[in-house]
């Protein structure tokens, strides 16, 4: 399918996986908006694409429903609704992630952004997609949302399991309206979230990881599939990382 002119929102689009996907879709001719919490980061991210149409941006904390409502009102002003593609890529983790040291406030924050934030954006995007009888939602989960692992920590794993179940359940419901939901489960990816690791990751290890552009290439391929074809799940890991 031709992607030129498709209307796209990428949350968490200021860096990492979200930015990689935003740049790739913009290069395909999509009209891309990115959202995130930091205006400076979003501005710099949008400036990395010099083609047409330009990437536009808006600050938004996806965990706050009123903030998401304001984001979608702005998208309406930008004539970017109804969305053709929503990429839910906003996510965080914390350094003190073991259960014995996990602060309840950090638990709340991780769940609010990684799980409730996905719900808030889906809830806002789905009415327009239903009305046009077509749409693609790409939900960036994690292999920690399919296999609980010590590396992610209890809060992150719980939030990603929730995001996984949400994407799967919504996909089952909304296929009757022509809406496709793809859950993507990355393994270790070289993104700024690694800065929250309890132990710093050396450069040589980061070089071996999956990179945002690798995931972006998969998203472009999925977006180009005909509307009667669905990729429900995609696992992508670096070669060294075991997944079974």
PDB file of C-alpha atoms in Angstrom:
ATOM      1  CA  UNK A   1       0.000   0.000   0.000  1.00  0.00           C
ATOM      2  CA  UNK A   2       1.068   3.559  -0.700  1.00  0.00           C
ATOM      3  CA  UNK A   3       1.634   5.506   2.530  1.00  0.00           C
ATOM      4  CA  UNK A   4       1.821   9.014   1.065  1.00  0.00           C
ATOM      5  CA  UNK A   5      -0.565  11.342   2.876  1.00  0.00           C
ATOM      6  CA  UNK A   6      -1.409   8.900   5.668  1.00  0.00           C
ATOM      7  CA  UNK A   7      -2.064  10.693   8.981  1.00  0.00           C
ATOM      8  CA  UNK A   8       0.130   9.421  11.785  1.00  0.00           C
ATOM      9  CA  UNK A   9       0.592  10.076  15.495  1.00  0.00           C
ATOM     10  CA  UNK A  10       3.658   8.671  17.263  1.00  0.00           C
ATOM     11  CA  UNK A  11       3.711   8.981  21.050  1.00  0.00           C
ATOM     12  CA  UNK A  12       7.138   8.895  22.602  1.00  0.00           C
ATOM     13  CA  UNK A  13       8.290  10.299  19.287  1.00  0.00           C
ATOM     14  CA  UNK A  14      11.040  12.497  20.656  1.00  0.00           C
ATOM     15  CA  UNK A  15      13.631   9.744  20.933  1.00  0.00           C
ATOM     16  CA  UNK A  16      14.352   6.052  20.647  1.00  0.00           C
ATOM     17  CA  UNK A  17      11.944   3.672  18.953  1.00  0.00           C
ATOM     18  CA  UNK A  18       9.249   6.313  18.520  1.00  0.00           C
ATOM     19  CA  UNK A  19      11.582   8.720  16.762  1.00  0.00           C
ATOM     20  CA  UNK A  20      12.929   5.975  14.504  1.00  0.00           C
ATOM     21  CA  UNK A  21       9.399   5.055  13.439  1.00  0.00           C
ATOM     22  CA  UNK A  22       8.382   8.695  12.964  1.00  0.00           C
ATOM     23  CA  UNK A  23      11.347   9.377  10.681  1.00  0.00           C
ATOM     24  CA  UNK A  24      10.722   6.223   8.644  1.00  0.00           C
ATOM     25  CA  UNK A  25       7.024   6.973   8.130  1.00  0.00           C
ATOM     26  CA  UNK A  26       7.753  10.603   7.279  1.00  0.00           C
ATOM     27  CA  UNK A  27      10.235   9.403   4.655  1.00  0.00           C
ATOM     28  CA  UNK A  28       7.368   7.377   3.124  1.00  0.00           C
ATOM     29  CA  UNK A  29       5.347  10.573   2.680  1.00  0.00           C
ATOM     30  CA  UNK A  30       3.139  10.286   5.765  1.00  0.00           C
ATOM     31  CA  UNK A  31       1.907  13.359   7.613  1.00  0.00           C
ATOM     32  CA  UNK A  32       3.519  12.668  10.970  1.00  0.00           C
ATOM     33  CA  UNK A  33       2.904  14.229  14.365  1.00  0.00           C
ATOM     34  CA  UNK A  34       5.043  13.284  17.344  1.00  0.00           C
ATOM     35  CA  UNK A  35       4.144  13.736  21.004  1.00  0.00           C
ATOM     36  CA  UNK A  36       6.124  13.519  24.217  1.00  0.00           C
ATOM     37  CA  UNK A  37       6.728  15.304  27.489  1.00  0.00           C
ATOM     38  CA  UNK A  38       9.745  17.445  26.539  1.00  0.00           C
ATOM     39  CA  UNK A  39       9.305  20.296  24.052  1.00  0.00           C
ATOM     40  CA  UNK A  40      13.030  20.754  23.401  1.00  0.00           C
ATOM     41  CA  UNK A  41      13.511  17.079  22.605  1.00  0.00           C
ATOM     42  CA  UNK A  42      10.457  17.055  20.323  1.00  0.00           C
ATOM     43  CA  UNK A  43      11.614  20.172  18.485  1.00  0.00           C
ATOM     44  CA  UNK A  44      15.054  18.662  17.884  1.00  0.00           C
ATOM     45  CA  UNK A  45      13.508  15.359  16.807  1.00  0.00           C
ATOM     46  CA  UNK A  46      11.155  17.005  14.301  1.00  0.00           C
ATOM     47  CA  UNK A  47      14.063  19.007  12.865  1.00  0.00           C
ATOM     48  CA  UNK A  48      15.873  15.785  11.975  1.00  0.00           C
ATOM     49  CA  UNK A  49      13.461  15.341   9.070  1.00  0.00           C
ATOM     50  CA  UNK A  50      13.996  17.871   6.288  1.00  0.00           C
ATOM     51  CA  UNK A  51      11.489  16.504   3.797  1.00  0.00           C
ATOM     52  CA  UNK A  52       7.877  17.387   3.092  1.00  0.00           C
ATOM     53  CA  UNK A  53       5.488  17.439   4.756  1.00  0.00           C
ATOM     54  CA  UNK A  54       7.441  18.345   7.900  1.00  0.00           C
ATOM     55  CA  UNK A  55       7.040  16.447  11.143  1.00  0.00           C
ATOM     56  CA  UNK A  56       4.934  18.456  13.601  1.00  0.00           C
ATOM     57  CA  UNK A  57       4.991  18.061  17.367  1.00  0.00           C
ATOM     58  CA  UNK A  58       3.034  18.709  20.531  1.00  0.00           C
ATOM     59  CA  UNK A  59       3.899  18.132  24.179  1.00  0.00           C
ATOM     60  CA  UNK A  60       1.711  15.609  25.967  1.00  0.00           C
ATOM     61  CA  UNK A  61       1.896  13.381  29.018  1.00  0.00           C
ATOM     62  CA  UNK A  62      -0.035  10.340  27.821  1.00  0.00           C
ATOM     63  CA  UNK A  63      -0.770   9.276  31.393  1.00  0.00           C
ATOM     64  CA  UNK A  64      -3.009  12.359  31.785  1.00  0.00           C
ATOM     65  CA  UNK A  65      -6.363  11.944  30.025  1.00  0.00           C
ATOM     66  CA  UNK A  66      -6.953  15.694  29.778  1.00  0.00           C
ATOM     67  CA  UNK A  67      -3.532  16.114  28.183  1.00  0.00           C
ATOM     68  CA  UNK A  68      -4.399  13.470  25.586  1.00  0.00           C
ATOM     69  CA  UNK A  69      -7.727  15.208  24.927  1.00  0.00           C
ATOM     70  CA  UNK A  70      -5.855  18.459  24.268  1.00  0.00           C
ATOM     71  CA  UNK A  71      -3.436  16.600  21.982  1.00  0.00           C
ATOM     72  CA  UNK A  72      -6.300  15.254  19.880  1.00  0.00           C
ATOM     73  CA  UNK A  73      -7.981  18.663  19.749  1.00  0.00           C
ATOM     74  CA  UNK A  74      -4.704  19.999  18.358  1.00  0.00           C
ATOM     75  CA  UNK A  75      -4.548  17.138  15.846  1.00  0.00           C
ATOM     76  CA  UNK A  76      -8.008  18.182  14.683  1.00  0.00           C
ATOM     77  CA  UNK A  77      -6.763  21.738  14.172  1.00  0.00           C
ATOM     78  CA  UNK A  78      -3.828  20.345  12.171  1.00  0.00           C
ATOM     79  CA  UNK A  79      -6.266  18.343  10.008  1.00  0.00           C
ATOM     80  CA  UNK A  80      -4.632  15.115  11.117  1.00  0.00           C
ATOM     81  CA  UNK A  81      -7.817  13.390  12.244  1.00  0.00           C
ATOM     82  CA  UNK A  82      -9.016  10.777  11.834  1.00  0.00           C
ATOM     83  CA  UNK A  83      -5.689   9.048  12.239  1.00  0.00           C
ATOM     84  CA  UNK A  84      -4.685   6.360   9.801  1.00  0.00           C
ATOM     85  CA  UNK A  85      -1.867   5.104  12.030  1.00  0.00           C
ATOM     86  CA  UNK A  86      -1.316   5.409  15.789  1.00  0.00           C
ATOM     87  CA  UNK A  87       2.056   4.300  17.146  1.00  0.00           C
ATOM     88  CA  UNK A  88       1.970   3.959  20.934  1.00  0.00           C
ATOM     89  CA  UNK A  89       5.649   4.125  21.834  1.00  0.00           C
ATOM     90  CA  UNK A  90       5.782   6.251  25.000  1.00  0.00           C
ATOM     91  CA  UNK A  91       7.373   4.272  27.805  1.00  0.00           C
ATOM     92  CA  UNK A  92       9.660   4.518  30.809  1.00  0.00           C
ATOM     93  CA  UNK A  93      11.512   2.391  33.312  1.00  0.00           C
ATOM     94  CA  UNK A  94      13.252   3.238  36.560  1.00  0.00           C
ATOM     95  CA  UNK A  95      16.709   2.586  37.996  1.00  0.00           C
ATOM     96  CA  UNK A  96      15.522   1.230  41.373  1.00  0.00           C
ATOM     97  CA  UNK A  97      13.407  -1.526  39.899  1.00  0.00           C
ATOM     98  CA  UNK A  98      13.803  -4.565  42.171  1.00  0.00           C
ATOM     99  CA  UNK A  99      10.726  -5.260  44.323  1.00  0.00           C
ATOM    100  CA  UNK A 100      12.745  -4.811  47.518  1.00  0.00           C
ATOM    101  CA  UNK A 101      13.587  -1.218  46.531  1.00  0.00           C
ATOM    102  CA  UNK A 102      10.634  -0.271  44.309  1.00  0.00           C
ATOM    103  CA  UNK A 103       8.999   2.953  45.493  1.00  0.00           C
ATOM    104  CA  UNK A 104       5.179   2.891  45.285  1.00  0.00           C
ATOM    105  CA  UNK A 105       5.258   6.260  43.496  1.00  0.00           C
ATOM    106  CA  UNK A 106       7.535   4.771  40.823  1.00  0.00           C
ATOM    107  CA  UNK A 107       5.178   1.810  40.429  1.00  0.00           C
ATOM    108  CA  UNK A 108       2.301   4.222  39.839  1.00  0.00           C
ATOM    109  CA  UNK A 109       4.292   6.286  37.346  1.00  0.00           C
ATOM    110  CA  UNK A 110       5.474   3.303  35.278  1.00  0.00           C
ATOM    111  CA  UNK A 111       1.978   1.804  35.090  1.00  0.00           C
ATOM    112  CA  UNK A 112       0.418   5.194  34.307  1.00  0.00           C
ATOM    113  CA  UNK A 113       2.660   5.865  31.313  1.00  0.00           C
ATOM    114  CA  UNK A 114       3.301   2.359  29.961  1.00  0.00           C
ATOM    115  CA  UNK A 115      -0.223   0.971  30.338  1.00  0.00           C
ATOM    116  CA  UNK A 116      -2.801   3.693  31.033  1.00  0.00           C
ATOM    117  CA  UNK A 117      -1.068   5.972  28.525  1.00  0.00           C
ATOM    118  CA  UNK A 118      -1.606   3.407  25.766  1.00  0.00           C
ATOM    119  CA  UNK A 119      -5.267   3.082  26.741  1.00  0.00           C
ATOM    120  CA  UNK A 120      -5.756   6.870  26.740  1.00  0.00           C
ATOM    121  CA  UNK A 121      -4.366   7.236  23.214  1.00  0.00           C
ATOM    122  CA  UNK A 122      -6.239   4.245  21.824  1.00  0.00           C
ATOM    123  CA  UNK A 123      -9.467   5.494  23.395  1.00  0.00           C
ATOM    124  CA  UNK A 124      -9.015   8.876  21.728  1.00  0.00           C
ATOM    125  CA  UNK A 125      -8.013   7.498  18.317  1.00  0.00           C
ATOM    126  CA  UNK A 126     -10.510   4.675  17.879  1.00  0.00           C
ATOM    127  CA  UNK A 127     -13.744   6.648  17.237  1.00  0.00           C
ATOM    128  CA  UNK A 128     -12.264   8.261  14.125  1.00  0.00           C
ATOM    129  CA  UNK A 129     -10.823   4.980  12.910  1.00  0.00           C
ATOM    130  CA  UNK A 130     -14.175   3.272  13.393  1.00  0.00           C
ATOM    131  CA  UNK A 131     -15.925   6.013  11.423  1.00  0.00           C
ATOM    132  CA  UNK A 132     -13.592   5.582   8.448  1.00  0.00           C
ATOM    133  CA  UNK A 133     -13.656   1.787   8.808  1.00  0.00           C
ATOM    134  CA  UNK A 134      -9.890   1.522   8.701  1.00  0.00           C
ATOM    135  CA  UNK A 135      -6.832   2.143  10.862  1.00  0.00           C
ATOM    136  CA  UNK A 136      -3.610   0.656  12.161  1.00  0.00           C
ATOM    137  CA  UNK A 137      -2.475   0.770  15.785  1.00  0.00           C
ATOM    138  CA  UNK A 138       1.131  -0.232  16.460  1.00  0.00           C
ATOM    139  CA  UNK A 139       1.574  -0.951  20.145  1.00  0.00           C
ATOM    140  CA  UNK A 140       5.223  -1.014  21.255  1.00  0.00           C
ATOM    141  CA  UNK A 141       5.279  -3.500  24.117  1.00  0.00           C
ATOM    142  CA  UNK A 142       8.373  -5.547  25.056  1.00  0.00           C
ATOM    143  CA  UNK A 143       9.452  -9.155  25.385  1.00  0.00           C
ATOM    144  CA  UNK A 144       9.112  -8.273  29.092  1.00  0.00           C
ATOM    145  CA  UNK A 145       5.398  -8.063  28.296  1.00  0.00           C
ATOM    146  CA  UNK A 146       5.398 -11.726  27.242  1.00  0.00           C
ATOM    147  CA  UNK A 147       7.998 -13.238  29.557  1.00  0.00           C
ATOM    148  CA  UNK A 148       8.549 -11.664  32.978  1.00  0.00           C
ATOM    149  CA  UNK A 149      12.264 -11.074  33.477  1.00  0.00           C
ATOM    150  CA  UNK A 150      14.479  -9.751  36.236  1.00  0.00           C
ATOM    151  CA  UNK A 151      16.136  -7.312  33.836  1.00  0.00           C
ATOM    152  CA  UNK A 152      12.931  -5.296  33.426  1.00  0.00           C
ATOM    153  CA  UNK A 153      11.782  -5.383  37.023  1.00  0.00           C
ATOM    154  CA  UNK A 154       8.276  -6.007  38.398  1.00  0.00           C
ATOM    155  CA  UNK A 155       6.783  -2.601  37.535  1.00  0.00           C
ATOM    156  CA  UNK A 156       8.014  -2.582  33.939  1.00  0.00           C
ATOM    157  CA  UNK A 157       7.019  -6.198  33.336  1.00  0.00           C
ATOM    158  CA  UNK A 158       3.570  -5.645  34.828  1.00  0.00           C
ATOM    159  CA  UNK A 159       3.037  -2.514  32.739  1.00  0.00           C
ATOM    160  CA  UNK A 160       4.098  -4.234  29.536  1.00  0.00           C
ATOM    161  CA  UNK A 161       1.965  -7.316  30.246  1.00  0.00           C
ATOM    162  CA  UNK A 162      -0.955  -4.900  30.631  1.00  0.00           C
ATOM    163  CA  UNK A 163      -0.094  -3.143  27.355  1.00  0.00           C
ATOM    164  CA  UNK A 164       0.170  -6.518  25.618  1.00  0.00           C
ATOM    165  CA  UNK A 165      -3.248  -7.655  26.858  1.00  0.00           C
ATOM    166  CA  UNK A 166      -4.768  -4.295  25.957  1.00  0.00           C
ATOM    167  CA  UNK A 167      -3.456  -4.404  22.398  1.00  0.00           C
ATOM    168  CA  UNK A 168      -4.543  -8.006  21.916  1.00  0.00           C
ATOM    169  CA  UNK A 169      -8.052  -7.485  23.315  1.00  0.00           C
ATOM    170  CA  UNK A 170      -8.624  -4.254  21.382  1.00  0.00           C
ATOM    171  CA  UNK A 171      -7.401  -5.935  18.214  1.00  0.00           C
ATOM    172  CA  UNK A 172      -9.911  -8.739  18.631  1.00  0.00           C
ATOM    173  CA  UNK A 173     -12.766  -6.274  19.130  1.00  0.00           C
ATOM    174  CA  UNK A 174     -11.894  -3.724  16.489  1.00  0.00           C
ATOM    175  CA  UNK A 175     -11.087  -5.981  13.524  1.00  0.00           C
ATOM    176  CA  UNK A 176     -14.834  -5.950  12.799  1.00  0.00           C
ATOM    177  CA  UNK A 177     -14.418  -2.213  12.106  1.00  0.00           C
ATOM    178  CA  UNK A 178     -11.450  -2.669   9.771  1.00  0.00           C
ATOM    179  CA  UNK A 179      -8.949  -1.677  12.478  1.00  0.00           C
ATOM    180  CA  UNK A 180      -5.727  -3.658  12.828  1.00  0.00           C
ATOM    181  CA  UNK A 181      -3.651  -3.787  16.021  1.00  0.00           C
ATOM    182  CA  UNK A 182      -0.060  -5.016  15.978  1.00  0.00           C
ATOM    183  CA  UNK A 183       1.800  -5.648  19.220  1.00  0.00           C
ATOM    184  CA  UNK A 184       5.562  -5.359  18.776  1.00  0.00           C
ATOM    185  CA  UNK A 185       7.806  -6.985  21.380  1.00  0.00           C
ATOM    186  CA  UNK A 186      11.377  -5.674  21.187  1.00  0.00           C
ATOM    187  CA  UNK A 187      14.202  -7.240  23.104  1.00  0.00           C
ATOM    188  CA  UNK A 188      17.153  -5.074  24.066  1.00  0.00           C
ATOM    189  CA  UNK A 189      17.152  -1.868  22.011  1.00  0.00           C
ATOM    190  CA  UNK A 190      19.768   0.863  21.974  1.00  0.00           C
ATOM    191  CA  UNK A 191      17.634   3.789  23.183  1.00  0.00           C
ATOM    192  CA  UNK A 192      17.833   6.442  25.927  1.00  0.00           C
ATOM    193  CA  UNK A 193      15.802   4.177  28.259  1.00  0.00           C
ATOM    194  CA  UNK A 194      19.068   2.289  28.836  1.00  0.00           C
ATOM    195  CA  UNK A 195      20.196   5.268  30.896  1.00  0.00           C
ATOM    196  CA  UNK A 196      17.789   4.035  33.579  1.00  0.00           C
ATOM    197  CA  UNK A 197      19.553   0.671  33.865  1.00  0.00           C
ATOM    198  CA  UNK A 198      20.942  -0.016  37.355  1.00  0.00           C
ATOM    199  CA  UNK A 199      24.277  -0.928  35.721  1.00  0.00           C
ATOM    200  CA  UNK A 200      25.558   1.203  32.802  1.00  0.00           C
ATOM    201  CA  UNK A 201      25.581  -0.541  29.427  1.00  0.00           C
ATOM    202  CA  UNK A 202      28.967  -0.428  27.651  1.00  0.00           C
ATOM    203  CA  UNK A 203      29.121   0.933  24.078  1.00  0.00           C
ATOM    204  CA  UNK A 204      30.157  -2.427  22.599  1.00  0.00           C
ATOM    205  CA  UNK A 205      27.023  -4.047  24.055  1.00  0.00           C
ATOM    206  CA  UNK A 206      24.785  -1.265  22.766  1.00  0.00           C
ATOM    207  CA  UNK A 207      26.240  -1.718  19.276  1.00  0.00           C
ATOM    208  CA  UNK A 208      25.010  -5.330  19.248  1.00  0.00           C
ATOM    209  CA  UNK A 209      21.457  -4.429  20.262  1.00  0.00           C
ATOM    210  CA  UNK A 210      18.438  -3.870  18.053  1.00  0.00           C
ATOM    211  CA  UNK A 211      18.362  -0.251  16.847  1.00  0.00           C
ATOM    212  CA  UNK A 212      15.300   1.983  16.427  1.00  0.00           C
ATOM    213  CA  UNK A 213      15.630   1.966  12.644  1.00  0.00           C
ATOM    214  CA  UNK A 214      15.378  -1.846  12.671  1.00  0.00           C
ATOM    215  CA  UNK A 215      11.976  -1.676  14.343  1.00  0.00           C
ATOM    216  CA  UNK A 216      10.985   1.243  12.108  1.00  0.00           C
ATOM    217  CA  UNK A 217      11.636  -0.871   9.000  1.00  0.00           C
ATOM    218  CA  UNK A 218       9.273  -3.526  10.358  1.00  0.00           C
ATOM    219  CA  UNK A 219       6.570  -0.930  11.063  1.00  0.00           C
ATOM    220  CA  UNK A 220       6.794   0.450   7.521  1.00  0.00           C
ATOM    221  CA  UNK A 221       6.419  -3.065   6.131  1.00  0.00           C
ATOM    222  CA  UNK A 222       3.370  -3.729   8.324  1.00  0.00           C
ATOM    223  CA  UNK A 223       1.808  -0.381   7.386  1.00  0.00           C
ATOM    224  CA  UNK A 224       2.209  -1.179   3.681  1.00  0.00           C
ATOM    225  CA  UNK A 225       0.284  -4.441   3.910  1.00  0.00           C
ATOM    226  CA  UNK A 226      -3.208  -4.427   2.381  1.00  0.00           C
ATOM    227  CA  UNK A 227      -6.035  -3.643   4.834  1.00  0.00           C
ATOM    228  CA  UNK A 228      -7.279  -7.234   4.849  1.00  0.00           C
ATOM    229  CA  UNK A 229      -3.937  -8.521   6.213  1.00  0.00           C
ATOM    230  CA  UNK A 230      -2.982  -8.429   9.907  1.00  0.00           C
ATOM    231  CA  UNK A 231       0.280  -8.998  11.756  1.00  0.00           C
ATOM    232  CA  UNK A 232      -0.985  -9.463  15.332  1.00  0.00           C
ATOM    233  CA  UNK A 233       2.437  -9.889  16.941  1.00  0.00           C
ATOM    234  CA  UNK A 234       6.074  -9.325  16.108  1.00  0.00           C
ATOM    235  CA  UNK A 235       9.048 -10.261  18.299  1.00  0.00           C
ATOM    236  CA  UNK A 236      12.386  -8.658  17.414  1.00  0.00           C
ATOM    237  CA  UNK A 237      15.534  -9.280  19.444  1.00  0.00           C
ATOM    238  CA  UNK A 238      19.278  -8.941  19.013  1.00  0.00           C
ATOM    239  CA  UNK A 239      20.930 -12.173  17.918  1.00  0.00           C
ATOM    240  CA  UNK A 240      22.648 -12.656  21.285  1.00  0.00           C
ATOM    241  CA  UNK A 241      19.465 -12.382  23.365  1.00  0.00           C
ATOM    242  CA  UNK A 242      17.680 -15.620  24.151  1.00  0.00           C
ATOM    243  CA  UNK A 243      13.922 -15.691  23.719  1.00  0.00           C
ATOM    244  CA  UNK A 244      11.903 -18.883  24.066  1.00  0.00           C
TER     245      UNK A 244
END
